[in-house]
C-alpha atoms as an extended CHARMM CRD file, in Angstrom:
* protein
*
       163  EXT
         1         1  UNK       CA             -2.2640000000      -13.3620000000      -15.0330000000  PROA      1               0.0000000000
         2         2  UNK       CA              0.4080000000      -12.5110000000      -16.1640000000  PROA      2               0.0000000000
         3         3  UNK       CA             -1.1740000000      -10.1470000000      -18.3130000000  PROA      3               0.0000000000
         4         4  UNK       CA             -2.7150000000       -8.1620000000      -16.1270000000  PROA      4               0.0000000000
         5         5  UNK       CA             -2.4530000000       -4.7350000000      -14.9460000000  PROA      5               0.0000000000
         6         6  UNK       CA             -1.0920000000       -3.5940000000      -11.1590000000  PROA      6               0.0000000000
         7         7  UNK       CA             -0.4200000000       -0.5190000000      -11.3460000000  PROA      7               0.0000000000
         8         8  UNK       CA             -1.4020000000        2.6840000000      -13.3500000000  PROA      8               0.0000000000
         9         9  UNK       CA             -4.9770000000        1.1640000000      -13.1230000000  PROA      9               0.0000000000
        10        10  UNK       CA             -7.4470000000        3.6630000000      -14.7270000000  PROA      10              0.0000000000
        11        11  UNK       CA             -9.1380000000        3.7830000000      -11.4840000000  PROA      11              0.0000000000
        12        12  UNK       CA             -5.8130000000        4.6820000000       -9.8160000000  PROA      12              0.0000000000
        13        13  UNK       CA             -5.2820000000        7.4170000000      -12.0470000000  PROA      13              0.0000000000
        14        14  UNK       CA             -8.9030000000        9.0890000000      -11.5950000000  PROA      14              0.0000000000
        15        15  UNK       CA             -7.5920000000        9.1220000000       -7.7300000000  PROA      15              0.0000000000
        16        16  UNK       CA             -4.3690000000       10.5550000000       -8.0820000000  PROA      16              0.0000000000
        17        17  UNK       CA             -5.3170000000       13.3980000000      -10.5740000000  PROA      17              0.0000000000
        18        18  UNK       CA             -7.8540000000       14.5160000000       -8.6790000000  PROA      18              0.0000000000
        19        19  UNK       CA             -5.8510000000       14.0010000000       -4.7540000000  PROA      19              0.0000000000
        20        20  UNK       CA             -3.3210000000       16.4250000000       -7.1200000000  PROA      20              0.0000000000
        21        21  UNK       CA             -5.8580000000       18.5490000000       -8.2220000000  PROA      21              0.0000000000
        22        22  UNK       CA             -6.8810000000       19.5910000000       -4.6110000000  PROA      22              0.0000000000
        23        23  UNK       CA             -3.3000000000       20.2860000000       -4.0520000000  PROA      23              0.0000000000
        24        24  UNK       CA             -2.5470000000       17.1780000000       -2.6470000000  PROA      24              0.0000000000
        25        25  UNK       CA              1.0350000000       15.8340000000       -3.1020000000  PROA      25              0.0000000000
        26        26  UNK       CA              1.7490000000       11.7630000000       -2.7990000000  PROA      26              0.0000000000
        27        27  UNK       CA              4.0220000000        8.8640000000       -4.4290000000  PROA      27              0.0000000000
        28        28  UNK       CA              2.9150000000        5.8550000000       -5.7990000000  PROA      28              0.0000000000
        29        29  UNK       CA              3.3500000000        2.0980000000       -5.0810000000  PROA      29              0.0000000000
        30        30  UNK       CA              6.0150000000        2.6540000000       -2.0040000000  PROA      30              0.0000000000
        31        31  UNK       CA              7.9540000000       -0.3730000000       -1.4560000000  PROA      31              0.0000000000
        32        32  UNK       CA              9.6030000000        0.7380000000        1.3780000000  PROA      32              0.0000000000
        33        33  UNK       CA              6.2520000000        0.2020000000        3.1590000000  PROA      33              0.0000000000
        34        34  UNK       CA              4.4190000000       -3.1350000000        3.5500000000  PROA      34              0.0000000000
        35        35  UNK       CA              1.7100000000       -4.1290000000       -0.2850000000  PROA      35              0.0000000000
        36        36  UNK       CA              2.7820000000       -1.4570000000       -1.8520000000  PROA      36              0.0000000000
        37        37  UNK       CA              0.2910000000        1.2000000000       -1.4970000000  PROA      37              0.0000000000
        38        38  UNK       CA             -0.9100000000        2.4990000000       -4.6730000000  PROA      38              0.0000000000
        39        39  UNK       CA             -1.1690000000        5.6780000000       -2.5260000000  PROA      39              0.0000000000
        40        40  UNK       CA              1.3870000000        7.1850000000       -0.2690000000  PROA      40              0.0000000000
        41        41  UNK       CA              1.1480000000       10.8800000000        1.2890000000  PROA      41              0.0000000000
        42        42  UNK       CA              3.2940000000       11.2270000000        4.3580000000  PROA      42              0.0000000000
        43        43  UNK       CA              2.2450000000       14.1150000000        5.4030000000  PROA      43              0.0000000000
        44        44  UNK       CA             -0.8700000000       12.7640000000        6.4030000000  PROA      44              0.0000000000
        45        45  UNK       CA              0.6910000000        9.2780000000        7.6500000000  PROA      45              0.0000000000
        46        46  UNK       CA             -2.0280000000        7.8470000000        4.8820000000  PROA      46              0.0000000000
        47        47  UNK       CA             -2.0550000000        4.4230000000        2.5430000000  PROA      47              0.0000000000
        48        48  UNK       CA             -4.0100000000        4.1660000000        0.1180000000  PROA      48              0.0000000000
        49        49  UNK       CA             -5.0250000000        1.1180000000       -1.6130000000  PROA      49              0.0000000000
        50        50  UNK       CA             -7.6850000000        1.1450000000       -4.9140000000  PROA      50              0.0000000000
        51        51  UNK       CA             -7.9880000000       -2.2960000000       -5.2220000000  PROA      51              0.0000000000
        52        52  UNK       CA            -10.2000000000       -3.8910000000       -7.9540000000  PROA      52              0.0000000000
        53        53  UNK       CA            -13.5750000000       -5.2300000000       -7.3340000000  PROA      53              0.0000000000
        54        54  UNK       CA            -12.7730000000       -8.2680000000       -8.4120000000  PROA      54              0.0000000000
        55        55  UNK       CA             -9.6970000000       -8.7980000000       -7.9890000000  PROA      55              0.0000000000
        56        56  UNK       CA             -9.5650000000       -8.0110000000       -4.2920000000  PROA      56              0.0000000000
        57        57  UNK       CA            -13.1430000000       -9.8940000000       -3.6260000000  PROA      57              0.0000000000
        58        58  UNK       CA            -15.6110000000       -6.7530000000       -2.5040000000  PROA      58              0.0000000000
        59        59  UNK       CA            -18.0340000000       -8.3040000000       -1.1240000000  PROA      59              0.0000000000
        60        60  UNK       CA            -21.7670000000       -7.4920000000       -1.7260000000  PROA      60              0.0000000000
        61        61  UNK       CA            -20.9080000000       -5.8720000000       -5.2320000000  PROA      61              0.0000000000
        62        62  UNK       CA            -22.3100000000       -5.9140000000       -8.3030000000  PROA      62              0.0000000000
        63        63  UNK       CA            -18.9720000000       -5.5690000000      -10.4620000000  PROA      63              0.0000000000
        64        64  UNK       CA            -18.1480000000       -8.6110000000       -8.6730000000  PROA      64              0.0000000000
        65        65  UNK       CA            -18.5730000000      -11.9150000000       -9.7870000000  PROA      65              0.0000000000
        66        66  UNK       CA            -17.0150000000      -14.9100000000       -8.9950000000  PROA      66              0.0000000000
        67        67  UNK       CA            -16.3980000000      -17.6330000000      -11.8380000000  PROA      67              0.0000000000
        68        68  UNK       CA            -18.3060000000      -20.0170000000      -12.5590000000  PROA      68              0.0000000000
        69        69  UNK       CA            -15.1550000000      -22.4270000000      -13.1610000000  PROA      69              0.0000000000
        70        70  UNK       CA            -12.5990000000      -23.7610000000      -10.9310000000  PROA      70              0.0000000000
        71        71  UNK       CA            -14.5540000000      -22.5690000000       -7.8310000000  PROA      71              0.0000000000
        72        72  UNK       CA            -12.1240000000      -24.1150000000       -5.4830000000  PROA      72              0.0000000000
        73        73  UNK       CA             -8.7470000000      -22.5240000000       -6.5620000000  PROA      73              0.0000000000
        74        74  UNK       CA            -10.5550000000      -19.0080000000       -7.3650000000  PROA      74              0.0000000000
        75        75  UNK       CA            -12.2440000000      -19.1660000000       -3.6910000000  PROA      75              0.0000000000
        76        76  UNK       CA             -8.7910000000      -19.6060000000       -2.2160000000  PROA      76              0.0000000000
        77        77  UNK       CA             -6.7120000000      -17.5410000000       -4.4270000000  PROA      77              0.0000000000
        78        78  UNK       CA             -9.3050000000      -14.8950000000       -3.3950000000  PROA      78              0.0000000000
        79        79  UNK       CA             -9.1860000000      -15.4920000000        0.3640000000  PROA      79              0.0000000000
        80        80  UNK       CA             -5.8630000000      -15.7610000000       -0.2500000000  PROA      80              0.0000000000
        81        81  UNK       CA             -5.9870000000      -11.7360000000       -1.2970000000  PROA      81              0.0000000000
        82        82  UNK       CA             -8.5630000000      -11.3840000000        0.9190000000  PROA      82              0.0000000000
        83        83  UNK       CA             -6.0820000000      -12.2280000000        4.3750000000  PROA      83              0.0000000000
        84        84  UNK       CA             -2.6490000000      -10.9190000000        2.5600000000  PROA      84              0.0000000000
        85        85  UNK       CA             -5.3180000000       -7.2780000000        2.6130000000  PROA      85              0.0000000000
        86        86  UNK       CA             -5.7340000000       -6.9370000000        6.3570000000  PROA      86              0.0000000000
        87        87  UNK       CA             -2.4170000000       -8.6330000000        7.3110000000  PROA      87              0.0000000000
        88        88  UNK       CA             -0.8240000000       -5.3950000000        5.3230000000  PROA      88              0.0000000000
        89        89  UNK       CA             -3.5460000000       -2.5200000000        6.6890000000  PROA      89              0.0000000000
        90        90  UNK       CA             -2.5600000000       -4.1670000000       10.1400000000  PROA      90              0.0000000000
        91        91  UNK       CA              1.5640000000       -3.7020000000        9.6420000000  PROA      91              0.0000000000
        92        92  UNK       CA              0.7280000000       -0.4370000000        8.1880000000  PROA      92              0.0000000000
        93        93  UNK       CA             -1.3880000000        1.0010000000       11.5800000000  PROA      93              0.0000000000
        94        94  UNK       CA              1.1200000000       -0.9070000000       13.8490000000  PROA      94              0.0000000000
        95        95  UNK       CA              3.4480000000        1.5850000000       12.2470000000  PROA      95              0.0000000000
        96        96  UNK       CA              1.6980000000        4.0230000000       12.7330000000  PROA      96              0.0000000000
        97        97  UNK       CA              0.8390000000        4.8840000000        9.3850000000  PROA      97              0.0000000000
        98        98  UNK       CA             -3.8420000000        5.4890000000        7.9300000000  PROA      98              0.0000000000
        99        99  UNK       CA             -5.0710000000        3.3750000000        5.4240000000  PROA      99              0.0000000000
       100       100  UNK       CA             -7.5520000000        3.7740000000        2.9290000000  PROA      100             0.0000000000
       101       101  UNK       CA             -9.0610000000        1.4690000000        0.8670000000  PROA      101             0.0000000000
       102       102  UNK       CA            -10.9640000000        2.6200000000       -2.4240000000  PROA      102             0.0000000000
       103       103  UNK       CA            -12.7270000000        0.4470000000       -4.7600000000  PROA      103             0.0000000000
       104       104  UNK       CA            -13.0880000000        0.2080000000       -8.3570000000  PROA      104             0.0000000000
       105       105  UNK       CA            -16.8140000000        0.3520000000       -7.5820000000  PROA      105             0.0000000000
       106       106  UNK       CA            -16.6410000000        3.6370000000       -6.1790000000  PROA      106             0.0000000000
       107       107  UNK       CA            -15.4690000000        5.5890000000       -9.0270000000  PROA      107             0.0000000000
       108       108  UNK       CA            -17.9310000000        4.1860000000      -10.9530000000  PROA      108             0.0000000000
       109       109  UNK       CA            -19.3770000000        7.9540000000      -12.6340000000  PROA      109             0.0000000000
       110       110  UNK       CA            -22.1930000000        7.9260000000      -10.0040000000  PROA      110             0.0000000000
       111       111  UNK       CA            -20.6970000000        7.4580000000       -6.4160000000  PROA      111             0.0000000000
       112       112  UNK       CA            -17.0290000000        8.9540000000       -7.7060000000  PROA      112             0.0000000000
       113       113  UNK       CA            -17.5580000000       12.6250000000       -7.3740000000  PROA      113             0.0000000000
       114       114  UNK       CA            -18.9390000000       12.1800000000       -3.4020000000  PROA      114             0.0000000000
       115       115  UNK       CA            -16.2420000000        9.4790000000       -3.1600000000  PROA      115             0.0000000000
       116       116  UNK       CA            -13.9180000000       11.3140000000       -3.3510000000  PROA      116             0.0000000000
       117       117  UNK       CA            -15.1360000000       14.1620000000       -1.5280000000  PROA      117             0.0000000000
       118       118  UNK       CA            -14.9220000000       11.8050000000        1.0850000000  PROA      118             0.0000000000
       119       119  UNK       CA            -11.5490000000       10.6680000000        0.4170000000  PROA      119             0.0000000000
       120       120  UNK       CA            -10.0270000000       14.5860000000        0.6430000000  PROA      120             0.0000000000
       121       121  UNK       CA            -12.3620000000       15.1710000000        3.4570000000  PROA      121             0.0000000000
       122       122  UNK       CA            -10.8720000000       12.3190000000        5.9550000000  PROA      122             0.0000000000
       123       123  UNK       CA             -7.1790000000       13.0920000000        4.8640000000  PROA      123             0.0000000000
       124       124  UNK       CA             -8.1590000000       16.7870000000        6.2800000000  PROA      124             0.0000000000
       125       125  UNK       CA             -9.9050000000       15.6820000000        9.1860000000  PROA      125             0.0000000000
       126       126  UNK       CA             -6.7790000000       13.2530000000       10.1180000000  PROA      126             0.0000000000
       127       127  UNK       CA             -3.7920000000       16.0900000000        9.2550000000  PROA      127             0.0000000000
       128       128  UNK       CA             -6.2010000000       18.2720000000       12.0940000000  PROA      128             0.0000000000
       129       129  UNK       CA             -6.3770000000       15.8680000000       14.4110000000  PROA      129             0.0000000000
       130       130  UNK       CA             -2.6030000000       14.5920000000       14.4750000000  PROA      130             0.0000000000
       131       131  UNK       CA             -1.5220000000       18.4800000000       14.2440000000  PROA      131             0.0000000000
       132       132  UNK       CA             -3.2590000000       19.1910000000       16.7620000000  PROA      132             0.0000000000
       133       133  UNK       CA             -2.8820000000       16.7240000000       19.3430000000  PROA      133             0.0000000000
       134       134  UNK       CA              0.8010000000       17.0530000000       18.8610000000  PROA      134             0.0000000000
       135       135  UNK       CA              0.2790000000       20.7400000000       18.7670000000  PROA      135             0.0000000000
       136       136  UNK       CA             -1.8800000000       20.9740000000       22.2550000000  PROA      136             0.0000000000
       137       137  UNK       CA             -1.0820000000       17.7150000000       24.3200000000  PROA      137             0.0000000000
       138       138  UNK       CA              0.6900000000       20.2480000000       27.9390000000  PROA      138             0.0000000000
       139       139  UNK       CA              4.1230000000       19.2760000000       28.4530000000  PROA      139             0.0000000000
       140       140  UNK       CA              3.4430000000       19.7080000000       31.6280000000  PROA      140             0.0000000000
       141       141  UNK       CA              0.2570000000       18.3830000000       34.2540000000  PROA      141             0.0000000000
       142       142  UNK       CA             -3.2890000000       21.0560000000       34.0010000000  PROA      142             0.0000000000
       143       143  UNK       CA             -3.6480000000       22.2140000000       37.2570000000  PROA      143             0.0000000000
       144       144  UNK       CA             -6.8620000000       21.7330000000       38.7470000000  PROA      144             0.0000000000
       145       145  UNK       CA             -8.6190000000       25.2450000000       40.2290000000  PROA      145             0.0000000000
       146       146  UNK       CA             -8.4250000000       24.6460000000       44.0880000000  PROA      146             0.0000000000
       147       147  UNK       CA             -4.1540000000       24.4840000000       42.9260000000  PROA      147             0.0000000000
       148       148  UNK       CA             -3.9850000000       27.4720000000       41.1550000000  PROA      148             0.0000000000
       149       149  UNK       CA             -1.4890000000       30.2210000000       42.9660000000  PROA      149             0.0000000000
       150       150  UNK       CA             -3.7890000000       32.9500000000       43.7240000000  PROA      150             0.0000000000
       151       151  UNK       CA             -1.8480000000       36.0400000000       41.4330000000  PROA      151             0.0000000000
       152       152  UNK       CA             -4.6980000000       39.1410000000       42.6490000000  PROA      152             0.0000000000
       153       153  UNK       CA             -5.4570000000       40.7690000000       45.3980000000  PROA      153             0.0000000000
       154       154  UNK       CA             -7.9800000000       41.2640000000       47.2130000000  PROA      154             0.0000000000
       155       155  UNK       CA             -9.9520000000       44.1920000000       45.9730000000  PROA      155             0.0000000000
       156       156  UNK       CA             -9.3400000000       47.5310000000       47.8870000000  PROA      156             0.0000000000
       157       157  UNK       CA            -11.1480000000       51.0020000000       47.0090000000  PROA      157             0.0000000000
       158       158  UNK       CA             -7.6590000000       52.5170000000       46.2290000000  PROA      158             0.0000000000
       159       159  UNK       CA             -8.6580000000       57.3070000000       47.1430000000  PROA      159             0.0000000000
       160       160  UNK       CA            -10.9330000000       56.6780000000       48.7960000000  PROA      160             0.0000000000
       161       161  UNK       CA            -11.5720000000       58.0750000000       52.5130000000  PROA      161             0.0000000000
       162       162  UNK       CA            -13.7990000000       56.4550000000       54.5920000000  PROA      162             0.0000000000
       163       163  UNK       CA            -15.3530000000       58.5290000000       57.4620000000  PROA      163             0.0000000000
């Protein structure tokens, strides 16, 4: 297992190239964050994990087939990996970060374009929501209609003489 590549995998590079092409700027494998996310977009406060279906036990995925040898050991290993992944995502959320998981099977040619477009859409939505929430949260309490001060007088007819 020491020969297993953990950084700069083909799925990671596919996602990074697409994001860069779309104008996103990011950091890779940021060690200061829990779980060392594969891609970190600070501006969007989002950490992206590009997970291999086998190593992270992607349930219901045709790419994920548990080994037939040492079944008990592999089951425990994959369960530990899943628990660690869930814990890391929760730690990041507690720190105010958004998290995304992109599975290896979602980057196969048939689904790749739709997956990557969806990632961009989610990043843009996250940014807009966080920006507008910060900008448009009023610094003063909103007044009800009855409480609003009157700024106009009663209508008067100027220059009209009543007989």
